[in-house]
């Protein structure tokens, strides 16, 4: 007996606490602080990223506290649960008193208590008593009050009130909080983790084709809450969404099939993306009816409670056709290679292999001179004129298709190559450009292959071969020495040429300079260097002429007009020593195929959340802007007692009371009482 | 009727809901007619380039402007002058951007950059004037400060309208409302905060709070200038797909009414703390008045911030496929919102009021500022505009 009483009182205390304003305040503060954590620690990164960031120990601690997925963490959800509980209790406890309050006019109010109000006045009406009530009522009506008249001995009380909706707002707003939290819970990843734990689903990791994914990796078709991605190349279709869970994926079968007809990207002339759009056909599995739609960012499409959004795009396996130019010493005529983006192409016996990693047909880049040369902003332009000035100093140009591939050597070392399909013009001359880097984040070093008069790279590659292919090299040296008839001179020229080519083949200019430093007296370094470079340029010239002969072109005279080509060829040859690839892939043609990435979501909580949001808005405005006011007019023999009370006191209230006091004084014909 | 006429004129007639309509005067009707006529004109000029949503928003603004003008009389001349200047700007352009540098009145007054520069200068002088007025106890200087603030607001608002027009001159596909990058929203923030302040200045008829509120606006303007000089942020940029949303057009303004209200509340909080310590108590409004200003500022801020956050969720739902993805900007918006929800509740408790409330409002400004710029500076996220 006593026990239960104690328990009851304990329960009361608990409810008291939970529904207390201070508890609500602490909860909200706690929630705010908890939310901060998730913005400071970037969420859902791969584990090793955190390892680098925090180190062994703290990485462990933080993951224990699940700080990498704060907003799904048990303790975070618990806070929300308490907020819901507290608000609910709060609303329930306030319900009856507030309802009573909304209903009643307090027409039973005692005269004594009225005289206790802080806003009150006693008027002396000149109006005959029988008209007073009507007059006062009329005024209150005009002033937007609802009222009850209570005849009592010793006078008449008109109990009026205004702004009862403010109270209703309280229920709307706080009920809305509950709705929103519940809705959010339904759309959070709680349902997913429950399915994983209850029906023993297991995320599959590593890349396996959709067909091979075991049932344990597939979610139920009827799954009522999920968010996943769909990757569809042009001309293909998908009927599964992929959910990324931890470091694996789960498969979500869809009740329809999405086929991508075409993916469109549009750009502004600044190169900024303007529009991503997927022309899709959505075909229902059961009814088989098909919808042709265009999905865009901010323009989703919903079918069977699943909403499809334009989330991203990628290459869908474009077919690229190359000519491969050999760059090894072994002579090798150009040969064709072709493959899809994403494909792996082994290179015969060399043991090398090519992975085509990417293709972008449209590359707007800033080809203006680097900063420092006129790109600094002048304050004047910022202060005056329109906001529409062209991005200053920027010179945006579409450099055309860019294709990237990785070349893996037999040792498994990969280098990444970024090549432009179209020749690029640099200070009046045309080049085929290829960039290479040995680490994904590394600095790109560029190879600029000069184009010959019929805009092809062949001439340069011919020169390249004469330089590095022993057989052709001998021929080159022979031609080089043919300039003189003298035997000894020939011999010395030959030794020089052989020696230089030998050194050059070991790594461009570096070995040559080294040689100079070791075997030439200091004061002669300069001229020796220049002499060697002259010899090399002569060799390039001769190689060029050999190339022209074998191409059946007329020989030329060395002069200003073709000096630049020799220079560029020379730089390209030196650069080619750092290029580190047995061949150069020149893109001849391509068939682009894009892929769209859609997001498919089913969020059952959405209606709740949206309804809650609406109620919350209404409620908040009602609470903050509709003030409950009660005005009492007690009409007695020769006196009219006016008293006013408000839900919450605010500074304007005295003025409002004064206004009504004067208004009533006027209609009751009482002298002003200021 | 007689009730209204017989009631003596009070300093600031407070809004008594039902009785408001009986206060409507001939000038009110004139203003309403002017607004409707103006809307008609705007429609005839620019209606063709509006789609359904634009039209809805456009129509929504007619009653809104009328209501504002009726509830707040000084808003009428403001609206009129802004409209005149903006139209003058449009007209001077004659569809040719290059005229910005050729036509005198465009180059030195009405082209967006110039107008916004004027706004900045005027805000600085206004701040100075309020301080001068306070230190030298010169009410004239304070009146000047008030006038300067109005002028700044006029220039800034007109400037934004002209910028809007300019964006369409850059390219019909590029044109968009100028609240889509950090530069534009900073201008917008200064304007909203200034207008809110001017409203309270009249509502509570005290000019003393200018010395607290104007520095915030000046700070915003300083950031604005730094930002536009160092980052060329003033350039009109086209909208990336994610920003091409109708929600944005309401989401952002609502947000900045919130930010504006909160910053005012914070500065009034400072005043409150001074007064409660007896500092300058004689020169500043009474503590309970300050408390009330704080409450009103936070109330309006909170109400609109609620709308803004909800609109943000609707927008996110369309752009990113989920109405809430705990992206840092979203999360910080939530934090700000909760912060002021807490404030409102503390006010309703017995023993957390007074200085505690004031401090909370002051700290709130830092939270708000971080949510406003800090997030873009320090945290990565989906919010594309104005990453610094
Ligand atoms: C995110 C959660 C919440 C929000 C956004 C919220 C919002 C509000 C707002 C705007 C007001 C009006 C304040 C004013 O009129 O000055 C209010 C009042 C109030 N809130 Fe909350 N509230 C929340 C949670 C809670 C909780 C958990 C409780 C439970 C203890 C609570 C209890 C109250 C009470 C008792 C009032 C006073 C109502 C009145 O007297 O009219 N609120 N709330």
PDB file of N, CA and C in Angstrom, chain A residues 21-22 28 31 35-36 39 71 142-144 187 227 268 272-274 298 309 377 381-389 599 601 609-610 613 617 621 624-625 627 648 650-651 655 659 666, chain B residues 3 12 18 93 101 111-114 117 166 170 173 229 232 234-236 238-239 241-242 244 295 300 310 314 317-323 326 331-332 335 338 342 345 348 351 379:
ATOM      1  N   UNK A  21      10.073  22.862 -17.768  1.00  0.00           N
ATOM      2  CA  UNK A  21      10.696  23.735 -18.755  1.00  0.00           C
ATOM      3  C   UNK A  21      12.212  23.626 -18.691  1.00  0.00           C
ATOM      4  N   UNK A  22      12.759  23.536 -17.453  1.00  0.00           N
ATOM      5  CA  UNK A  22      14.218  23.499 -17.315  1.00  0.00           C
ATOM      6  C   UNK A  22      14.766  22.258 -17.996  1.00  0.00           C
ATOM      7  N   UNK A  28      17.389  20.647 -25.103  1.00  0.00           N
ATOM      8  CA  UNK A  28      17.631  21.365 -26.359  1.00  0.00           C
ATOM      9  C   UNK A  28      19.093  21.790 -26.434  1.00  0.00           C
ATOM     10  N   UNK A  31      21.166  18.853 -27.244  1.00  0.00           N
ATOM     11  CA  UNK A  31      20.980  18.495 -28.651  1.00  0.00           C
ATOM     12  C   UNK A  31      21.838  19.394 -29.540  1.00  0.00           C
ATOM     13  N   UNK A  35      24.931  18.189 -31.895  1.00  0.00           N
ATOM     14  CA  UNK A  35      24.914  18.400 -33.346  1.00  0.00           C
ATOM     15  C   UNK A  35      26.216  19.012 -33.814  1.00  0.00           C
ATOM     16  N   UNK A  36      26.825  19.863 -32.977  1.00  0.00           N
ATOM     17  CA  UNK A  36      28.069  20.525 -33.390  1.00  0.00           C
ATOM     18  C   UNK A  36      29.132  19.481 -33.718  1.00  0.00           C
ATOM     19  N   UNK A  39      29.473  18.289 -37.144  1.00  0.00           N
ATOM     20  CA  UNK A  39      29.922  19.219 -38.190  1.00  0.00           C
ATOM     21  C   UNK A  39      31.423  19.449 -38.089  1.00  0.00           C
ATOM     22  N   UNK A  71      24.897  11.299 -36.073  1.00  0.00           N
ATOM     23  CA  UNK A  71      23.448  11.506 -36.161  1.00  0.00           C
ATOM     24  C   UNK A  71      22.687  10.192 -36.229  1.00  0.00           C
ATOM     25  N   UNK A 142     -16.531  46.136 -31.327  1.00  0.00           N
ATOM     26  CA  UNK A 142     -15.754  46.872 -32.335  1.00  0.00           C
ATOM     27  C   UNK A 142     -14.261  46.610 -32.148  1.00  0.00           C
ATOM     28  N   UNK A 143     -13.849  46.552 -30.874  1.00  0.00           N
ATOM     29  CA  UNK A 143     -12.413  46.397 -30.598  1.00  0.00           C
ATOM     30  C   UNK A 143     -11.954  44.959 -30.801  1.00  0.00           C
ATOM     31  N   UNK A 144     -12.892  44.090 -31.268  1.00  0.00           N
ATOM     32  CA  UNK A 144     -12.487  42.737 -31.617  1.00  0.00           C
ATOM     33  C   UNK A 144     -12.419  41.795 -30.429  1.00  0.00           C
ATOM     34  N   UNK A 187      12.602   8.026 -41.433  1.00  0.00           N
ATOM     35  CA  UNK A 187      13.435   8.184 -42.627  1.00  0.00           C
ATOM     36  C   UNK A 187      14.915   8.039 -42.316  1.00  0.00           C
ATOM     37  N   UNK A 227      17.368   4.730 -49.019  1.00  0.00           N
ATOM     38  CA  UNK A 227      17.940   5.738 -49.921  1.00  0.00           C
ATOM     39  C   UNK A 227      19.130   5.103 -50.608  1.00  0.00           C
ATOM     40  N   UNK A 268      27.088  26.930 -69.224  1.00  0.00           N
ATOM     41  CA  UNK A 268      27.159  28.354 -69.562  1.00  0.00           C
ATOM     42  C   UNK A 268      28.470  28.581 -70.301  1.00  0.00           C
ATOM     43  N   UNK A 272      30.681  26.825 -66.508  1.00  0.00           N
ATOM     44  CA  UNK A 272      29.936  26.327 -65.350  1.00  0.00           C
ATOM     45  C   UNK A 272      28.779  25.468 -65.836  1.00  0.00           C
ATOM     46  N   UNK A 273      28.491  24.361 -65.132  1.00  0.00           N
ATOM     47  CA  UNK A 273      27.360  23.540 -65.543  1.00  0.00           C
ATOM     48  C   UNK A 273      26.056  24.310 -65.381  1.00  0.00           C
ATOM     49  N   UNK A 274      25.164  24.118 -66.361  1.00  0.00           N
ATOM     50  CA  UNK A 274      23.903  24.850 -66.351  1.00  0.00           C
ATOM     51  C   UNK A 274      22.731  23.901 -66.127  1.00  0.00           C
ATOM     52  N   UNK A 298      16.453  19.365 -58.967  1.00  0.00           N
ATOM     53  CA  UNK A 298      15.282  20.137 -58.537  1.00  0.00           C
ATOM     54  C   UNK A 298      14.006  19.740 -59.261  1.00  0.00           C
ATOM     55  N   UNK A 309      15.769  11.040 -58.142  1.00  0.00           N
ATOM     56  CA  UNK A 309      16.394  12.349 -58.251  1.00  0.00           C
ATOM     57  C   UNK A 309      17.622  12.269 -59.142  1.00  0.00           C
ATOM     58  N   UNK A 377      42.811  42.297 -59.126  1.00  0.00           N
ATOM     59  CA  UNK A 377      41.582  43.081 -59.219  1.00  0.00           C
ATOM     60  C   UNK A 377      41.877  44.531 -58.862  1.00  0.00           C
ATOM     61  N   UNK A 381      37.215  48.887 -60.121  1.00  0.00           N
ATOM     62  CA  UNK A 381      36.179  48.121 -60.807  1.00  0.00           C
ATOM     63  C   UNK A 381      35.201  47.527 -59.792  1.00  0.00           C
ATOM     64  N   UNK A 382      35.681  47.280 -58.572  1.00  0.00           N
ATOM     65  CA  UNK A 382      34.782  46.711 -57.573  1.00  0.00           C
ATOM     66  C   UNK A 382      33.823  47.764 -57.038  1.00  0.00           C
ATOM     67  N   UNK A 383      34.275  49.024 -57.075  1.00  0.00           N
ATOM     68  CA  UNK A 383      33.471  50.086 -56.478  1.00  0.00           C
ATOM     69  C   UNK A 383      32.406  50.615 -57.430  1.00  0.00           C
ATOM     70  N   UNK A 384      32.733  50.687 -58.712  1.00  0.00           N
ATOM     71  CA  UNK A 384      31.833  51.348 -59.656  1.00  0.00           C
ATOM     72  C   UNK A 384      31.359  50.386 -60.733  1.00  0.00           C
ATOM     73  N   UNK A 385      30.262  50.778 -61.375  1.00  0.00           N
ATOM     74  CA  UNK A 385      29.816  50.071 -62.574  1.00  0.00           C
ATOM     75  C   UNK A 385      28.912  48.892 -62.264  1.00  0.00           C
ATOM     76  N   UNK A 386      28.674  48.087 -63.291  1.00  0.00           N
ATOM     77  CA  UNK A 386      27.735  46.975 -63.136  1.00  0.00           C
ATOM     78  C   UNK A 386      28.434  45.781 -62.495  1.00  0.00           C
ATOM     79  N   UNK A 387      27.643  44.874 -61.996  1.00  0.00           N
ATOM     80  CA  UNK A 387      28.214  43.657 -61.406  1.00  0.00           C
ATOM     81  C   UNK A 387      28.513  42.621 -62.467  1.00  0.00           C
ATOM     82  N   UNK A 388      28.474  43.055 -63.726  1.00  0.00           N
ATOM     83  CA  UNK A 388      28.490  42.076 -64.811  1.00  0.00           C
ATOM     84  C   UNK A 388      29.812  42.022 -65.546  1.00  0.00           C
ATOM     85  N   UNK A 389      30.882  42.566 -64.938  1.00  0.00           N
ATOM     86  CA  UNK A 389      32.166  42.534 -65.637  1.00  0.00           C
ATOM     87  C   UNK A 389      32.579  41.100 -65.903  1.00  0.00           C
ATOM     88  N   UNK A 599      19.304   9.043 -57.629  1.00  0.00           N
ATOM     89  CA  UNK A 599      19.071   8.609 -56.257  1.00  0.00           C
ATOM     90  C   UNK A 599      17.618   8.168 -56.148  1.00  0.00           C
ATOM     91  N   UNK A 601      14.745   7.110 -53.434  1.00  0.00           N
ATOM     92  CA  UNK A 601      14.424   7.102 -52.006  1.00  0.00           C
ATOM     93  C   UNK A 601      12.955   6.764 -51.794  1.00  0.00           C
ATOM     94  N   UNK A 609       6.670  14.757 -41.585  1.00  0.00           N
ATOM     95  CA  UNK A 609       7.571  15.890 -41.385  1.00  0.00           C
ATOM     96  C   UNK A 609       6.989  17.154 -42.009  1.00  0.00           C
ATOM     97  N   UNK A 610       6.434  16.995 -43.220  1.00  0.00           N
ATOM     98  CA  UNK A 610       5.908  18.197 -43.894  1.00  0.00           C
ATOM     99  C   UNK A 610       4.693  18.733 -43.156  1.00  0.00           C
ATOM    100  N   UNK A 613       5.917  20.455 -40.181  1.00  0.00           N
ATOM    101  CA  UNK A 613       6.509  21.751 -40.509  1.00  0.00           C
ATOM    102  C   UNK A 613       5.428  22.811 -40.642  1.00  0.00           C
ATOM    103  N   UNK A 617       5.062  26.069 -38.205  1.00  0.00           N
ATOM    104  CA  UNK A 617       5.051  27.463 -38.637  1.00  0.00           C
ATOM    105  C   UNK A 617       3.832  28.180 -38.078  1.00  0.00           C
ATOM    106  N   UNK A 621       4.040  31.210 -35.165  1.00  0.00           N
ATOM    107  CA  UNK A 621       3.524  32.563 -35.394  1.00  0.00           C
ATOM    108  C   UNK A 621       2.393  32.869 -34.425  1.00  0.00           C
ATOM    109  N   UNK A 624       3.768  33.568 -30.961  1.00  0.00           N
ATOM    110  CA  UNK A 624       4.575  34.777 -30.800  1.00  0.00           C
ATOM    111  C   UNK A 624       3.787  36.040 -31.107  1.00  0.00           C
ATOM    112  N   UNK A 625       2.751  35.931 -31.953  1.00  0.00           N
ATOM    113  CA  UNK A 625       2.120  37.170 -32.422  1.00  0.00           C
ATOM    114  C   UNK A 625       0.657  37.316 -32.047  1.00  0.00           C
ATOM    115  N   UNK A 627      -1.531  37.636 -28.981  1.00  0.00           N
ATOM    116  CA  UNK A 627      -1.452  37.819 -27.540  1.00  0.00           C
ATOM    117  C   UNK A 627      -2.826  37.639 -26.930  1.00  0.00           C
ATOM    118  N   UNK A 648       0.978  37.268 -21.423  1.00  0.00           N
ATOM    119  CA  UNK A 648       2.347  37.587 -21.026  1.00  0.00           C
ATOM    120  C   UNK A 648       2.477  39.102 -21.004  1.00  0.00           C
ATOM    121  N   UNK A 650       3.933  42.706 -21.611  1.00  0.00           N
ATOM    122  CA  UNK A 650       4.903  43.322 -22.513  1.00  0.00           C
ATOM    123  C   UNK A 650       4.761  44.836 -22.396  1.00  0.00           C
ATOM    124  N   UNK A 651       5.764  45.547 -22.935  1.00  0.00           N
ATOM    125  CA  UNK A 651       5.853  46.973 -22.665  1.00  0.00           C
ATOM    126  C   UNK A 651       4.667  47.753 -23.220  1.00  0.00           C
ATOM    127  N   UNK A 655      -0.120  51.026 -22.759  1.00  0.00           N
ATOM    128  CA  UNK A 655      -0.706  51.901 -23.782  1.00  0.00           C
ATOM    129  C   UNK A 655      -2.028  51.330 -24.268  1.00  0.00           C
ATOM    130  N   UNK A 659      -5.692  52.960 -24.159  1.00  0.00           N
ATOM    131  CA  UNK A 659      -6.559  53.149 -25.334  1.00  0.00           C
ATOM    132  C   UNK A 659      -7.978  52.637 -25.037  1.00  0.00           C
ATOM    133  N   UNK A 666     -15.207  57.052 -23.290  1.00  0.00           N
ATOM    134  CA  UNK A 666     -15.927  57.827 -24.304  1.00  0.00           C
ATOM    135  C   UNK A 666     -17.352  57.286 -24.466  1.00  0.00           C
TER     136      UNK A 666
ATOM    137  N   UNK B   3     -15.085  56.304 -31.442  1.00  0.00           N
ATOM    138  CA  UNK B   3     -14.138  55.771 -30.467  1.00  0.00           C
ATOM    139  C   UNK B   3     -12.714  56.107 -30.906  1.00  0.00           C
ATOM    140  N   UNK B  12       3.264  56.145 -29.755  1.00  0.00           N
ATOM    141  CA  UNK B  12       3.335  55.120 -30.794  1.00  0.00           C
ATOM    142  C   UNK B  12       2.106  54.244 -30.690  1.00  0.00           C
ATOM    143  N   UNK B  18      -7.967  44.226 -33.982  1.00  0.00           N
ATOM    144  CA  UNK B  18      -9.220  44.516 -34.691  1.00  0.00           C
ATOM    145  C   UNK B  18      -9.334  46.009 -35.009  1.00  0.00           C
ATOM    146  N   UNK B  93      19.950  52.014 -68.592  1.00  0.00           N
ATOM    147  CA  UNK B  93      20.715  50.948 -69.252  1.00  0.00           C
ATOM    148  C   UNK B  93      20.276  50.774 -70.696  1.00  0.00           C
ATOM    149  N   UNK B 101      29.484  52.086 -67.783  1.00  0.00           N
ATOM    150  CA  UNK B 101      30.714  52.870 -67.664  1.00  0.00           C
ATOM    151  C   UNK B 101      30.654  54.158 -68.451  1.00  0.00           C
ATOM    152  N   UNK B 111      24.307  52.183 -61.179  1.00  0.00           N
ATOM    153  CA  UNK B 111      24.732  50.817 -61.523  1.00  0.00           C
ATOM    154  C   UNK B 111      24.989  50.071 -60.221  1.00  0.00           C
ATOM    155  N   UNK B 112      24.751  48.775 -60.214  1.00  0.00           N
ATOM    156  CA  UNK B 112      24.648  48.051 -58.939  1.00  0.00           C
ATOM    157  C   UNK B 112      25.883  48.259 -58.074  1.00  0.00           C
ATOM    158  N   UNK B 113      27.061  48.079 -58.678  1.00  0.00           N
ATOM    159  CA  UNK B 113      28.284  48.216 -57.871  1.00  0.00           C
ATOM    160  C   UNK B 113      28.322  49.582 -57.213  1.00  0.00           C
ATOM    161  N   UNK B 114      28.051  50.629 -58.005  1.00  0.00           N
ATOM    162  CA  UNK B 114      28.116  51.985 -57.462  1.00  0.00           C
ATOM    163  C   UNK B 114      27.095  52.154 -56.351  1.00  0.00           C
ATOM    164  N   UNK B 117      28.208  50.573 -53.302  1.00  0.00           N
ATOM    165  CA  UNK B 117      29.286  51.344 -52.676  1.00  0.00           C
ATOM    166  C   UNK B 117      28.702  52.512 -51.894  1.00  0.00           C
ATOM    167  N   UNK B 166      20.636  43.760 -64.279  1.00  0.00           N
ATOM    168  CA  UNK B 166      21.914  43.536 -64.972  1.00  0.00           C
ATOM    169  C   UNK B 166      22.102  42.054 -65.271  1.00  0.00           C
ATOM    170  N   UNK B 170      23.271  40.290 -68.761  1.00  0.00           N
ATOM    171  CA  UNK B 170      24.417  39.409 -69.021  1.00  0.00           C
ATOM    172  C   UNK B 170      23.992  38.276 -69.937  1.00  0.00           C
ATOM    173  N   UNK B 173      19.608  33.539 -69.910  1.00  0.00           N
ATOM    174  CA  UNK B 173      19.675  32.268 -69.174  1.00  0.00           C
ATOM    175  C   UNK B 173      20.443  32.441 -67.871  1.00  0.00           C
ATOM    176  N   UNK B 229      36.797  42.888 -52.874  1.00  0.00           N
ATOM    177  CA  UNK B 229      38.116  43.279 -53.395  1.00  0.00           C
ATOM    178  C   UNK B 229      39.006  42.063 -53.588  1.00  0.00           C
ATOM    179  N   UNK B 232      36.913  39.262 -55.942  1.00  0.00           N
ATOM    180  CA  UNK B 232      36.074  39.671 -57.082  1.00  0.00           C
ATOM    181  C   UNK B 232      34.678  39.062 -56.958  1.00  0.00           C
ATOM    182  N   UNK B 234      31.981  40.322 -56.504  1.00  0.00           N
ATOM    183  CA  UNK B 234      30.845  41.115 -56.981  1.00  0.00           C
ATOM    184  C   UNK B 234      30.386  40.680 -58.360  1.00  0.00           C
ATOM    185  N   UNK B 235      31.170  39.811 -59.015  1.00  0.00           N
ATOM    186  CA  UNK B 235      30.787  39.439 -60.376  1.00  0.00           C
ATOM    187  C   UNK B 235      29.517  38.603 -60.369  1.00  0.00           C
ATOM    188  N   UNK B 236      28.620  38.942 -61.273  1.00  0.00           N
ATOM    189  CA  UNK B 236      27.382  38.171 -61.399  1.00  0.00           C
ATOM    190  C   UNK B 236      27.715  36.816 -62.003  1.00  0.00           C
ATOM    191  N   UNK B 238      26.416  32.854 -63.080  1.00  0.00           N
ATOM    192  CA  UNK B 238      25.210  32.062 -63.340  1.00  0.00           C
ATOM    193  C   UNK B 238      24.963  31.063 -62.224  1.00  0.00           C
ATOM    194  N   UNK B 239      23.761  30.516 -62.185  1.00  0.00           N
ATOM    195  CA  UNK B 239      23.384  29.590 -61.118  1.00  0.00           C
ATOM    196  C   UNK B 239      23.703  28.161 -61.516  1.00  0.00           C
ATOM    197  N   UNK B 241      23.036  24.152 -61.255  1.00  0.00           N
ATOM    198  CA  UNK B 241      21.705  23.523 -61.224  1.00  0.00           C
ATOM    199  C   UNK B 241      21.073  23.472 -59.843  1.00  0.00           C
ATOM    200  N   UNK B 242      21.870  23.140 -58.821  1.00  0.00           N
ATOM    201  CA  UNK B 242      21.270  22.969 -57.488  1.00  0.00           C
ATOM    202  C   UNK B 242      20.590  24.250 -57.013  1.00  0.00           C
ATOM    203  N   UNK B 244      19.102  26.444 -58.892  1.00  0.00           N
ATOM    204  CA  UNK B 244      17.971  26.866 -59.728  1.00  0.00           C
ATOM    205  C   UNK B 244      16.681  26.341 -59.131  1.00  0.00           C
ATOM    206  N   UNK B 295      13.223  40.695 -27.041  1.00  0.00           N
ATOM    207  CA  UNK B 295      12.214  39.653 -27.263  1.00  0.00           C
ATOM    208  C   UNK B 295      11.598  39.774 -28.642  1.00  0.00           C
ATOM    209  N   UNK B 300      10.683  37.718 -34.022  1.00  0.00           N
ATOM    210  CA  UNK B 300      10.537  37.790 -35.479  1.00  0.00           C
ATOM    211  C   UNK B 300      11.640  36.966 -36.143  1.00  0.00           C
ATOM    212  N   UNK B 310      12.577  25.351 -42.750  1.00  0.00           N
ATOM    213  CA  UNK B 310      11.631  24.419 -43.376  1.00  0.00           C
ATOM    214  C   UNK B 310      11.751  24.498 -44.895  1.00  0.00           C
ATOM    215  N   UNK B 314      12.599  21.655 -47.734  1.00  0.00           N
ATOM    216  CA  UNK B 314      11.833  21.367 -48.958  1.00  0.00           C
ATOM    217  C   UNK B 314      12.762  21.423 -50.169  1.00  0.00           C
ATOM    218  N   UNK B 317      15.099  18.602 -50.355  1.00  0.00           N
ATOM    219  CA  UNK B 317      14.397  17.395 -50.787  1.00  0.00           C
ATOM    220  C   UNK B 317      14.381  17.304 -52.303  1.00  0.00           C
ATOM    221  N   UNK B 318      14.252  18.458 -52.957  1.00  0.00           N
ATOM    222  CA  UNK B 318      14.200  18.420 -54.427  1.00  0.00           C
ATOM    223  C   UNK B 318      15.588  18.358 -55.036  1.00  0.00           C
ATOM    224  N   UNK B 319      16.545  19.043 -54.403  1.00  0.00           N
ATOM    225  CA  UNK B 319      17.865  19.139 -55.026  1.00  0.00           C
ATOM    226  C   UNK B 319      18.718  17.916 -54.701  1.00  0.00           C
ATOM    227  N   UNK B 320      18.685  17.455 -53.465  1.00  0.00           N
ATOM    228  CA  UNK B 320      19.602  16.403 -53.033  1.00  0.00           C
ATOM    229  C   UNK B 320      18.891  15.102 -52.726  1.00  0.00           C
ATOM    230  N   UNK B 321      17.565  15.099 -52.819  1.00  0.00           N
ATOM    231  CA  UNK B 321      16.861  13.851 -52.642  1.00  0.00           C
ATOM    232  C   UNK B 321      16.550  13.506 -51.205  1.00  0.00           C
ATOM    233  N   UNK B 322      16.896  14.374 -50.263  1.00  0.00           N
ATOM    234  CA  UNK B 322      16.445  14.118 -48.898  1.00  0.00           C
ATOM    235  C   UNK B 322      16.313  15.448 -48.181  1.00  0.00           C
ATOM    236  N   UNK B 323      15.217  15.571 -47.425  1.00  0.00           N
ATOM    237  CA  UNK B 323      14.917  16.888 -46.850  1.00  0.00           C
ATOM    238  C   UNK B 323      15.875  17.234 -45.720  1.00  0.00           C
ATOM    239  N   UNK B 326      21.878  16.386 -42.746  1.00  0.00           N
ATOM    240  CA  UNK B 326      22.885  16.750 -41.742  1.00  0.00           C
ATOM    241  C   UNK B 326      24.122  17.334 -42.388  1.00  0.00           C
ATOM    242  N   UNK B 331      22.917  21.699 -40.420  1.00  0.00           N
ATOM    243  CA  UNK B 331      23.051  21.401 -39.004  1.00  0.00           C
ATOM    244  C   UNK B 331      23.220  22.683 -38.203  1.00  0.00           C
ATOM    245  N   UNK B 332      24.041  23.590 -38.729  1.00  0.00           N
ATOM    246  CA  UNK B 332      24.244  24.836 -37.982  1.00  0.00           C
ATOM    247  C   UNK B 332      22.991  25.691 -37.969  1.00  0.00           C
ATOM    248  N   UNK B 335      21.180  24.347 -35.181  1.00  0.00           N
ATOM    249  CA  UNK B 335      21.769  24.759 -33.906  1.00  0.00           C
ATOM    250  C   UNK B 335      21.320  26.171 -33.551  1.00  0.00           C
ATOM    251  N   UNK B 338      17.640  26.064 -32.506  1.00  0.00           N
ATOM    252  CA  UNK B 338      17.476  25.530 -31.156  1.00  0.00           C
ATOM    253  C   UNK B 338      17.927  26.557 -30.133  1.00  0.00           C
ATOM    254  N   UNK B 342      15.624  27.838 -27.129  1.00  0.00           N
ATOM    255  CA  UNK B 342      16.023  27.824 -25.719  1.00  0.00           C
ATOM    256  C   UNK B 342      15.836  29.208 -25.108  1.00  0.00           C
ATOM    257  N   UNK B 345      12.365  29.936 -24.260  1.00  0.00           N
ATOM    258  CA  UNK B 345      11.867  29.197 -23.101  1.00  0.00           C
ATOM    259  C   UNK B 345      12.461  29.722 -21.810  1.00  0.00           C
ATOM    260  N   UNK B 348      10.615  32.302 -20.275  1.00  0.00           N
ATOM    261  CA  UNK B 348       9.362  31.936 -19.613  1.00  0.00           C
ATOM    262  C   UNK B 348       9.599  31.322 -18.244  1.00  0.00           C
ATOM    263  N   UNK B 351      13.716  31.898 -13.001  1.00  0.00           N
ATOM    264  CA  UNK B 351      15.038  32.318 -12.511  1.00  0.00           C
ATOM    265  C   UNK B 351      16.129  32.319 -13.590  1.00  0.00           C
ATOM    266  N   UNK B 379      34.012  24.630 -42.833  1.00  0.00           N
ATOM    267  CA  UNK B 379      33.473  23.292 -42.980  1.00  0.00           C
ATOM    268  C   UNK B 379      33.079  23.041 -44.422  1.00  0.00           C
TER     269      UNK B 379
END
